[in-house]
Amino acid sequence: MHARSSSCCTNNSASLSEPVARHSGTGLPSKFVSPVEIRRVDRPGHAGENRTHGDTAGNRVAMVRSIAVTSLQASGNMVMRSVLSLSSALAILVSTGPPALADDWPQWLGPNRDTVWRETGILESFPENGPPLRWTRPLGGGYSGPAVAGGRVFVMDRQAEKIDLAKARILHDGPPPRNANFLRKLLPGSERIVCLDEKTGKLIWEHKWVRAYTTVAIYAIGPRATPTVDGDRVYALGAEGDLKCLAVSDGKILWERDFQKDYGLKIPEWGTAAHPLVDGDRLICVVGGKGTTCVAFDKRTGKELWRALSSSQPGYCPPVIHTIAGRRQLLIWHGDALESLDPQTGKVFWSVPVKPTFGMSVGQPVVEGRRVFVMSFNRVSACIEVSRDGGQAKLAWRGNARRGVGGVFNTAVIQDGHVYACGQNGRFVCARLDDGHQVWNTFAPATGRRPASWANVFAIRQGNRFFLANDLGELIIARLSPAGYEEVSRAKVISPTHKVGNRLLVWSHPAFANRNIYLRNDREIRCYSLAKPGR
């Protein structure tokens, strides 16, 4: 494992040439490769973060001053000692700044499901040999990302039986598809959720259930959905529609649902993948079928509370709630449309027919103001504009080769009216949200300089920069703006193990919690520290 610094791509030309500025390990520019102004990469964190959490240095100085004044009033003999104590305390506060904020990562895309990592005290760039490895533990196959909460790590995997894939039973009536991306086979095995100690990786408990896979064989690696932790319960969804509610303490099953038996779900080609969402007393799931594309359960008992929507395919996109035009809106993007529901009742507010190719709605809808952006395979992307009262919506623009971003597996990030996301061939794009115009694009964070089928980059915003996890097992610190792509540091953190075509990949979204990163491939899960030295 090693770390390196890399590049800066600007929008001098919307062509996609990649002017680059190299940075040294100190965070200072060491070599210019393009005539572009290079910014320092060791700037302090986002100024607004401290105010957001109500804990500024000024507040704490005032607090110490108040304590000192109380001491002075209590005893005149303590005046000089109190003044000295006040001076020392002020010096410490000014020198150290605000205390670092630590946080869990209890579900898909973080505490608020919004692609933002709000912790502070995070390193500015990687050490020469990469971030410190805290622990590693063997794991089976899967795309399921880790969830971290209450000192524990929850992740799912598959315990497959040894079988000759070529001899496995084909699950098609009539001639099977020639394209391996659609060929289903019956593959015996079990699914599992494991609970690990956050600090050591030691196994606390596991729960396993027998489940043969009927999905497309070459992608039948393991579960897709990230567990959702809510207080003393954790919710796990398997690739064949097994929904489990388990006790965080010991893994005991509290209730469970089988989407195939209970709702007649026909498993999609690439499995059930929509990460469950907790909203108040409800657990909201994308299920599938007539009238049951979206179902809300009582999170304590598993009792159905409401059902809504019909679709030809349920898709793979997780449910998400945004407040748009003053209304809390549950967004569901299935195989036929993007729809908005009342999360309490399932009542439909609006529907816009944005149809993903092959039903591949994967990336979560993202929102800024009254605009909603979605993207999918085969250059499908769209911006939907919601009415001022939140009750209607219309298509603002639809993407193409030069408009929007056609990303497949990642969720886009919106910042200051611009969309940042990785397209299906590894081209990372900045596009304007208002009209979809591509401001710049680069292969730098994904493949380097060439397109590659299914290349992917997950993006998480942290302060004034981004952490990018690509499918080659690299973690990148970068700054993204309409001015260009500025790479600060890069480290190899895990080996890609999933073979797709002629490439080895890792397609699991990492978790960022308590100044660590937790990430997995098809063989192991790893934890690295991303804390600033001395934290």
Coordinates of C-alpha atoms in Angstrom, one line a residue:
M1 CA 0.0 0.0 0.0
H2 CA 1.3 3.4 -0.8
A3 CA 0.2 7.0 -1.2
R4 CA 0.9 9.5 -4.0
S5 CA -0.2 12.9 -5.0
S6 CA -1.7 13.6 -8.4
S7 CA -3.4 16.1 -10.6
C8 CA -5.5 19.2 -11.3
C9 CA -7.8 19.3 -14.3
T10 CA -9.4 22.6 -15.2
N11 CA -12.2 23.7 -17.5
N12 CA -9.9 25.7 -19.9
S13 CA -11.5 23.5 -22.5
A14 CA -14.6 21.4 -22.3
S15 CA -12.8 18.9 -24.5
L16 CA -11.5 16.7 -21.9
S17 CA -7.9 17.1 -22.2
E18 CA -6.4 16.9 -18.7
P19 CA -4.1 19.8 -17.7
V20 CA -2.4 18.7 -14.5
A21 CA -0.6 20.2 -11.6
R22 CA 1.5 17.9 -9.4
H23 CA 1.6 18.3 -5.6
S24 CA 4.3 17.2 -3.2
G25 CA 3.5 15.3 0.0
T26 CA 3.7 18.5 1.9
G27 CA 0.6 19.8 0.2
L28 CA 2.5 22.5 -1.8
P29 CA 2.7 22.6 -5.6
S30 CA 6.0 21.1 -6.7
K31 CA 5.6 21.1 -10.5
F32 CA 3.4 22.8 -13.0
V33 CA 2.1 20.9 -16.0
S34 CA -0.5 23.4 -17.1
P35 CA -0.9 27.2 -17.2
V36 CA -3.5 27.1 -14.4
E37 CA -3.3 28.8 -11.0
I38 CA -2.6 26.1 -8.4
R39 CA -4.2 26.5 -5.0
R40 CA -2.6 25.4 -1.8
V41 CA -3.9 22.0 -0.7
D42 CA -3.3 22.4 3.0
R43 CA -6.0 24.9 3.7
P44 CA -8.0 24.7 6.9
G45 CA -11.3 22.9 7.0
H46 CA -14.7 24.3 6.1
A47 CA -15.3 27.4 8.3
G48 CA -19.0 26.7 8.6
E49 CA -18.5 23.3 10.2
N50 CA -17.7 24.7 13.7
R51 CA -20.6 27.1 13.7
T52 CA -22.9 24.3 12.6
H53 CA -22.2 22.4 15.7
G54 CA -22.3 25.4 18.0
D55 CA -18.8 24.9 19.4
T56 CA -16.6 27.8 18.3
A57 CA -13.3 28.8 19.9
G58 CA -15.0 32.1 20.8
N59 CA -17.7 30.4 22.7
R60 CA -15.2 28.4 24.7
V61 CA -13.0 31.4 25.4
A62 CA -16.1 33.2 26.8
M63 CA -16.8 30.1 28.9
V64 CA -13.3 30.0 30.4
R65 CA -13.4 33.7 31.0
S66 CA -16.7 33.3 33.0
I67 CA -15.2 30.5 35.1
A68 CA -12.1 32.6 35.8
V69 CA -14.3 35.6 36.9
T70 CA -16.2 33.4 39.3
S71 CA -12.9 32.3 40.8
L72 CA -11.8 35.9 41.2
Q73 CA -15.0 36.8 43.0
A74 CA -14.7 33.8 45.3
S75 CA -11.3 34.8 46.8
G76 CA -9.1 37.8 46.4
N77 CA -6.1 35.7 47.2
M78 CA -6.6 33.7 44.0
V79 CA -6.5 36.7 41.7
M80 CA -3.0 36.1 40.2
R81 CA -3.5 32.3 40.0
S82 CA -6.8 32.8 38.2
V83 CA -5.3 35.3 35.7
L84 CA -2.5 32.8 35.0
S85 CA -5.0 30.0 34.6
L86 CA -7.1 32.1 32.3
S87 CA -4.1 32.9 30.1
S88 CA -3.0 29.3 29.9
A89 CA -6.5 28.2 29.0
L90 CA -6.9 30.8 26.4
A91 CA -3.5 29.8 24.9
I92 CA -4.5 26.2 24.7
L93 CA -7.9 27.0 23.1
V94 CA -6.4 29.3 20.5
S95 CA -3.6 26.9 19.6
T96 CA -5.8 23.7 19.4
G97 CA -8.9 25.2 17.9
P98 CA -12.3 23.5 18.1
P99 CA -12.4 19.9 19.2
A100 CA -12.8 17.3 16.5
L101 CA -16.3 16.1 15.7
A102 CA -16.6 12.3 15.5
D103 CA -19.7 10.5 14.1
D104 CA -21.1 7.1 13.2
W105 CA -22.1 5.9 9.7
P106 CA -25.2 3.9 10.5
Q107 CA -26.6 3.5 7.0
W108 CA -26.1 3.9 3.2
L109 CA -24.3 7.3 2.4
G110 CA -24.0 8.3 6.1
P111 CA -26.1 9.5 9.0
N112 CA -28.3 11.8 6.8
R113 CA -28.1 9.6 3.6
D114 CA -26.7 12.6 1.8
T115 CA -23.1 11.8 0.7
V116 CA -21.7 14.2 3.3
W117 CA -19.0 13.2 5.9
R118 CA -19.3 15.8 8.7
E119 CA -16.5 14.7 11.0
T120 CA -13.5 17.0 11.6
G121 CA -10.0 16.2 12.6
I122 CA -9.4 14.4 9.3
L123 CA -5.9 14.2 7.7
E124 CA -5.1 16.7 4.9
S125 CA -3.2 14.2 2.8
F126 CA -2.0 10.6 3.1
P127 CA 1.4 9.6 4.6
E128 CA 4.0 8.3 2.2
N129 CA 3.0 4.7 2.9
G130 CA -0.7 5.4 3.0
P131 CA -3.1 5.7 6.0
P132 CA -2.4 3.5 9.0
L133 CA -4.2 0.1 8.8
R134 CA -6.0 -0.6 12.1
W135 CA -7.3 -4.0 11.4
T136 CA -8.5 -6.5 8.7
R137 CA -10.8 -9.5 8.9
P138 CA -11.7 -12.2 6.3
L139 CA -15.1 -11.8 4.7
G140 CA -17.1 -13.5 1.9
G141 CA -18.3 -12.0 -1.3
G142 CA -20.7 -9.1 -1.6
Y143 CA -21.3 -5.5 -2.7
S144 CA -22.9 -4.6 0.7
G145 CA -21.1 -1.6 2.2
P146 CA -20.4 -1.5 6.0
A147 CA -22.5 0.4 8.5
V148 CA -20.9 1.7 11.7
A149 CA -22.8 2.5 14.9
G150 CA -22.4 2.3 18.6
G151 CA -18.9 0.8 18.5
R152 CA -19.9 -1.9 16.0
V153 CA -19.5 -2.6 12.3
F154 CA -22.3 -4.4 10.4
V155 CA -21.7 -5.9 7.0
M156 CA -23.2 -8.6 4.8
D157 CA -21.6 -11.4 2.7
R158 CA -22.3 -14.6 0.9
Q159 CA -21.1 -18.0 1.9
A160 CA -21.2 -19.8 -1.5
E161 CA -21.1 -23.5 -2.0
K162 CA -18.3 -24.8 -4.3
I163 CA -19.8 -25.4 -7.7
D164 CA -18.7 -25.4 -11.3
L165 CA -20.4 -22.3 -12.7
A166 CA -20.4 -23.7 -16.2
K167 CA -22.5 -26.7 -15.0
A168 CA -24.9 -24.8 -12.8
R169 CA -28.6 -25.0 -13.7
I170 CA -29.8 -22.4 -16.2
L171 CA -32.9 -20.5 -15.1
H172 CA -34.5 -19.5 -18.5
D173 CA -37.4 -20.9 -20.4
G174 CA -36.3 -21.5 -23.9
P175 CA -32.9 -20.5 -25.3
P176 CA -30.8 -18.7 -22.7
P177 CA -29.4 -15.2 -23.4
R178 CA -26.1 -15.1 -25.2
N179 CA -25.1 -12.0 -23.2
A180 CA -23.6 -13.2 -19.9
N181 CA -24.8 -10.0 -18.3
F182 CA -28.3 -11.4 -18.4
L183 CA -27.7 -15.2 -17.9
R184 CA -29.4 -16.5 -14.7
K185 CA -28.3 -19.7 -13.0
L186 CA -29.2 -21.4 -9.7
L187 CA -26.3 -21.1 -7.3
P188 CA -26.6 -22.7 -3.9
G189 CA -25.2 -21.0 -0.8
S190 CA -26.1 -18.8 2.2
E191 CA -26.2 -15.1 3.1
R192 CA -24.9 -13.7 6.3
I193 CA -24.8 -10.5 8.4
V194 CA -21.8 -10.1 10.7
C195 CA -21.3 -7.7 13.6
L196 CA -17.7 -6.7 14.4
D197 CA -16.0 -4.7 17.1
E198 CA -15.3 -1.3 15.6
K199 CA -11.8 -0.9 17.2
T200 CA -10.5 -4.4 16.6
G201 CA -12.5 -6.1 13.9
K202 CA -13.2 -9.0 16.3
L203 CA -16.4 -11.0 15.6
I204 CA -19.2 -10.2 18.1
W205 CA -22.0 -12.2 16.4
E206 CA -23.2 -13.5 13.0
H207 CA -26.5 -14.6 11.6
K208 CA -26.6 -16.8 8.5
W209 CA -29.5 -18.1 6.4
V210 CA -29.6 -20.5 3.5
R211 CA -30.5 -18.8 0.2
A212 CA -29.8 -20.0 -3.3
Y213 CA -29.2 -17.2 -5.8
T214 CA -31.2 -16.9 -9.0
T215 CA -29.7 -13.6 -10.2
V216 CA -27.4 -13.2 -13.2
A217 CA -24.6 -15.6 -12.4
I218 CA -21.5 -13.5 -13.1
Y219 CA -22.7 -10.9 -10.6
A220 CA -24.0 -13.4 -8.0
I221 CA -21.2 -12.4 -5.6
G222 CA -23.3 -11.6 -2.5
P223 CA -25.7 -9.1 -0.9
R224 CA -26.0 -5.7 -2.4
A225 CA -27.7 -3.6 0.3
T226 CA -25.9 -1.8 3.2
P227 CA -27.4 -2.7 6.6
T228 CA -29.4 0.1 8.3
V229 CA -28.8 0.6 12.1
D230 CA -31.5 2.2 14.1
G231 CA -30.9 2.2 17.9
D232 CA -31.0 -1.3 19.2
R233 CA -32.0 -2.8 15.9
V234 CA -30.3 -3.5 12.5
Y235 CA -32.1 -4.1 9.3
A236 CA -30.5 -6.3 6.6
L237 CA -31.8 -7.0 3.1
G238 CA -30.5 -9.9 1.0
A239 CA -30.1 -10.1 -2.8
E240 CA -33.1 -12.5 -3.0
G241 CA -35.5 -10.3 -1.1
D242 CA -35.0 -11.6 2.5
L243 CA -35.6 -8.7 4.9
K244 CA -34.3 -9.3 8.5
C245 CA -34.7 -7.2 11.6
L246 CA -32.1 -8.2 14.2
A247 CA -31.1 -7.1 17.7
V248 CA -27.9 -5.1 17.7
S249 CA -26.8 -6.8 20.9
D250 CA -26.7 -10.4 19.9
G251 CA -28.1 -10.8 16.3
K252 CA -31.3 -12.4 17.4
I253 CA -34.1 -12.2 14.7
L254 CA -36.9 -10.0 15.9
W255 CA -39.0 -10.2 12.7
E256 CA -38.5 -11.0 9.1
R257 CA -40.1 -10.8 5.7
D258 CA -39.7 -12.7 2.4
F259 CA -40.5 -10.4 -0.5
Q260 CA -40.9 -13.4 -2.9
K261 CA -43.4 -15.2 -0.7
D262 CA -45.1 -12.2 0.8
Y263 CA -45.3 -10.0 -2.3
G264 CA -44.7 -12.3 -5.2
L265 CA -41.5 -10.5 -6.1
K266 CA -39.8 -11.6 -9.2
I267 CA -36.1 -11.1 -8.4
P268 CA -34.5 -8.5 -10.8
E269 CA -31.6 -9.7 -12.9
W270 CA -29.0 -8.1 -10.6
G271 CA -30.7 -8.8 -7.3
T272 CA -32.6 -6.8 -4.6
A273 CA -30.4 -3.8 -3.8
A274 CA -32.4 -0.9 -2.4
H275 CA -31.0 -0.1 1.1
P276 CA -33.8 0.0 3.7
L277 CA -34.7 3.5 5.1
V278 CA -35.9 4.2 8.6
D279 CA -38.2 7.2 8.9
G280 CA -39.8 7.7 12.4
D281 CA -41.6 4.4 13.2
R282 CA -41.5 3.2 9.6
L283 CA -39.1 1.1 7.7
I284 CA -39.4 1.9 4.0
C285 CA -38.4 -0.6 1.4
V286 CA -38.5 -0.9 -2.4
V287 CA -40.1 -4.3 -2.9
G288 CA -41.6 -4.6 -6.4
G289 CA -44.8 -6.0 -7.9
K290 CA -48.2 -4.6 -8.6
G291 CA -49.1 -2.0 -6.0
T292 CA -46.2 -2.9 -3.9
T293 CA -43.2 -1.3 -5.5
C294 CA -42.8 0.6 -2.2
V295 CA -43.9 -0.7 1.1
A296 CA -43.7 0.8 4.6
F297 CA -43.4 -1.5 7.6
D298 CA -43.7 -0.9 11.3
K299 CA -40.0 -0.9 12.2
R300 CA -40.7 -2.6 15.6
T301 CA -43.0 -5.4 14.4
G302 CA -42.7 -5.8 10.6
K303 CA -46.4 -5.2 10.2
E304 CA -47.2 -3.5 6.8
L305 CA -48.3 0.1 7.3
W306 CA -48.9 1.1 3.6
R307 CA -48.1 0.0 0.1
A308 CA -47.8 2.1 -3.1
L309 CA -46.9 2.2 -6.8
S310 CA -46.7 -0.4 -9.5
S311 CA -43.8 -0.8 -11.9
S312 CA -42.5 -3.2 -14.5
Q313 CA -39.3 -3.5 -12.5
P314 CA -38.6 -2.3 -9.0
G315 CA -35.1 -1.1 -10.0
Y316 CA -32.1 -1.0 -7.6
C317 CA -32.4 2.6 -6.3
P318 CA -32.7 3.2 -2.5
P319 CA -35.6 5.2 -1.1
V320 CA -34.6 8.7 0.1
I321 CA -36.5 11.6 1.8
H322 CA -35.9 15.2 1.0
T323 CA -37.8 18.3 2.0
I324 CA -38.7 20.0 -1.3
A325 CA -40.8 23.2 -1.5
G326 CA -41.6 22.8 2.1
R327 CA -42.9 19.2 1.8
R328 CA -41.2 16.1 3.1
Q329 CA -41.1 13.9 -0.1
L330 CA -40.1 10.3 -0.4
L331 CA -38.4 9.8 -3.7
I332 CA -38.7 6.4 -5.4
W333 CA -37.0 5.8 -8.8
H334 CA -38.1 2.5 -10.2
G335 CA -38.0 0.9 -13.7
D336 CA -40.7 3.3 -15.2
A337 CA -40.6 6.6 -13.4
L338 CA -39.3 8.9 -10.7
E339 CA -42.2 9.3 -8.2
S340 CA -42.7 11.4 -5.0
L341 CA -44.8 10.1 -2.1
D342 CA -45.9 11.2 1.3
P343 CA -43.6 9.1 3.6
Q344 CA -46.4 8.9 6.3
T345 CA -49.2 7.6 4.0
G346 CA -47.7 6.5 0.7
K347 CA -49.9 9.1 -1.1
V348 CA -48.4 10.0 -4.5
F349 CA -47.5 13.7 -4.9
W350 CA -46.1 13.6 -8.5
S351 CA -44.6 11.3 -11.1
V352 CA -42.2 12.0 -14.0
P353 CA -41.6 9.2 -16.6
V354 CA -37.8 8.9 -16.4
K355 CA -37.1 5.4 -17.5
P356 CA -33.7 3.9 -16.8
T357 CA -32.2 1.5 -19.4
F358 CA -32.8 -2.2 -18.4
G359 CA -34.5 -0.9 -15.2
M360 CA -31.0 0.1 -13.9
S361 CA -32.0 2.8 -11.5
V362 CA -29.1 2.5 -9.0
G363 CA -27.8 5.9 -8.0
Q364 CA -29.9 7.7 -5.4
P365 CA -31.8 10.9 -6.5
V366 CA -30.1 14.1 -5.3
V367 CA -31.7 17.4 -4.6
E368 CA -30.8 21.1 -4.6
G369 CA -33.6 23.6 -4.0
R370 CA -36.5 22.4 -6.1
R371 CA -34.4 20.5 -8.6
V372 CA -34.0 16.7 -8.5
F373 CA -31.2 14.9 -10.5
V374 CA -31.1 11.3 -11.4
M375 CA -28.7 9.3 -13.6
S376 CA -28.3 5.8 -15.0
F377 CA -26.7 3.5 -17.6
N378 CA -26.5 4.3 -21.3
R379 CA -26.3 8.1 -20.9
V380 CA -29.6 8.4 -19.1
S381 CA -29.8 11.4 -16.8
A382 CA -32.4 14.0 -16.1
C383 CA -33.3 17.0 -14.0
I384 CA -36.8 17.3 -12.6
E385 CA -38.2 20.7 -11.4
V386 CA -40.7 20.6 -8.6
S387 CA -43.5 23.2 -8.4
R388 CA -43.4 25.9 -5.7
D389 CA -46.1 24.1 -3.7
G390 CA -44.3 20.7 -4.0
G391 CA -47.3 19.0 -5.4
Q392 CA -46.3 18.7 -9.1
A393 CA -43.1 18.2 -11.1
K394 CA -41.9 18.4 -14.7
L395 CA -38.9 17.4 -16.7
A396 CA -36.4 20.3 -16.9
W397 CA -33.9 18.6 -19.2
R398 CA -32.8 15.2 -20.3
G399 CA -29.2 14.2 -20.6
N400 CA -27.2 12.8 -23.6
A401 CA -23.5 12.4 -24.6
R402 CA -22.7 16.1 -23.9
R403 CA -25.4 16.9 -21.3
G404 CA -25.7 15.6 -17.8
V405 CA -23.9 12.5 -16.5
G406 CA -24.8 8.9 -17.3
G407 CA -23.5 7.3 -14.1
V408 CA -24.4 3.7 -13.2
F409 CA -23.3 2.6 -9.7
N410 CA -22.5 5.8 -7.9
T411 CA -24.7 8.6 -6.5
A412 CA -24.0 12.1 -7.8
V413 CA -23.1 14.9 -5.5
I414 CA -24.6 18.4 -6.0
Q415 CA -22.6 21.5 -4.8
D416 CA -23.4 25.1 -5.6
G417 CA -25.5 24.4 -8.6
H418 CA -23.2 21.8 -10.1
V419 CA -23.4 18.0 -10.4
Y420 CA -20.3 15.8 -9.8
A421 CA -20.4 12.2 -10.7
C422 CA -18.7 9.3 -12.5
G423 CA -20.1 8.3 -15.9
Q424 CA -20.4 4.6 -16.9
N425 CA -17.0 4.4 -18.6
G426 CA -15.0 6.1 -15.9
R427 CA -15.3 9.7 -17.1
F428 CA -15.8 11.9 -14.1
V429 CA -18.0 14.9 -14.9
C430 CA -18.9 18.3 -13.6
A431 CA -22.2 19.5 -15.1
R432 CA -24.4 22.5 -14.4
L433 CA -27.6 21.5 -12.7
D434 CA -29.8 24.2 -14.4
D435 CA -29.2 23.0 -18.0
G436 CA -26.9 19.9 -17.8
H437 CA -24.0 21.5 -19.7
Q438 CA -20.8 19.6 -19.0
V439 CA -18.3 22.1 -17.6
W440 CA -15.4 19.6 -17.6
N441 CA -14.6 15.9 -17.3
T442 CA -11.6 13.8 -16.6
F443 CA -10.6 10.1 -16.3
A444 CA -8.1 11.0 -13.5
P445 CA -9.9 9.6 -10.5
A446 CA -11.2 6.4 -12.2
T447 CA -9.0 4.8 -14.9
G448 CA -6.3 7.5 -15.4
R449 CA -6.7 8.4 -19.1
R450 CA -8.8 5.8 -20.9
P451 CA -12.4 4.8 -20.8
A452 CA -13.3 1.4 -19.3
S453 CA -16.7 -0.3 -19.2
W454 CA -18.4 -0.1 -15.8
A455 CA -15.6 2.0 -14.3
N456 CA -16.8 3.6 -11.1
V457 CA -16.0 6.2 -8.5
F458 CA -17.9 6.8 -5.2
A459 CA -17.8 10.5 -4.1
I460 CA -18.2 11.7 -0.5
R461 CA -18.0 15.4 0.4
Q462 CA -16.0 16.3 3.6
G463 CA -15.7 20.0 4.4
N464 CA -14.2 21.8 1.3
R465 CA -13.0 18.6 -0.4
F466 CA -14.0 15.2 -1.5
F467 CA -13.0 11.6 -0.7
L468 CA -13.2 9.5 -3.9
A469 CA -13.1 5.7 -3.7
N470 CA -12.6 4.2 -7.1
D471 CA -13.1 0.5 -8.2
L472 CA -9.4 -0.2 -8.3
G473 CA -9.2 0.0 -4.5
E474 CA -7.8 3.5 -4.4
L475 CA -8.8 6.3 -2.1
I476 CA -8.3 9.9 -3.4
I477 CA -8.5 13.3 -1.7
A478 CA -9.6 15.9 -4.2
R479 CA -11.2 19.3 -4.5
L480 CA -14.0 19.6 -7.1
S481 CA -15.3 22.9 -8.4
P482 CA -16.4 24.4 -11.7
A483 CA -12.8 25.5 -12.1
G484 CA -11.6 21.9 -12.4
Y485 CA -10.5 18.7 -10.7
E486 CA -7.7 19.2 -8.2
E487 CA -6.2 16.0 -6.8
V488 CA -4.5 16.3 -3.4
S489 CA -3.4 12.8 -2.5
R490 CA -4.0 9.2 -3.4
A491 CA -3.5 5.8 -1.6
K492 CA -4.1 2.2 -2.5
V493 CA -6.2 0.8 0.4
I494 CA -7.7 -2.5 -0.8
S495 CA -7.2 -5.0 -3.6
P496 CA -9.9 -5.3 -6.3
T497 CA -11.1 -8.9 -6.4
H498 CA -14.3 -9.0 -8.5
K499 CA -13.6 -9.9 -12.1
V500 CA -15.8 -8.1 -14.7
G501 CA -14.7 -8.6 -18.3
N502 CA -10.9 -8.2 -18.2
R503 CA -10.8 -6.0 -15.1
L504 CA -10.6 -6.7 -11.4
L505 CA -12.9 -4.4 -9.4
V506 CA -14.2 -3.5 -6.0
W507 CA -17.8 -2.2 -6.1
S508 CA -18.6 -1.7 -2.4
H509 CA -19.2 1.7 -1.0
P510 CA -17.0 2.4 2.1
A511 CA -18.1 3.8 5.4
F512 CA -16.5 6.9 7.0
A513 CA -16.9 6.9 10.8
N514 CA -15.0 8.1 13.8
R515 CA -12.2 9.3 11.7
N516 CA -11.7 5.9 10.1
I517 CA -12.6 4.4 6.7
Y518 CA -14.2 0.9 6.6
L519 CA -14.1 -0.9 3.2
R520 CA -14.4 -4.4 1.9
N521 CA -13.8 -6.5 -1.2
D522 CA -14.9 -10.2 -1.8
R523 CA -12.2 -11.5 0.6
E524 CA -11.8 -9.1 3.6
I525 CA -13.0 -6.0 5.3
R526 CA -10.4 -3.4 6.4
C527 CA -10.3 -0.4 8.7
Y528 CA -7.8 2.5 8.2
S529 CA -7.4 5.6 10.4
L530 CA -8.0 8.9 8.6
A531 CA -7.4 11.0 11.6
K532 CA -4.9 13.9 11.7
P533 CA -1.7 12.9 13.5
G534 CA -2.1 13.3 17.2
R535 CA -5.9 12.9 17.1

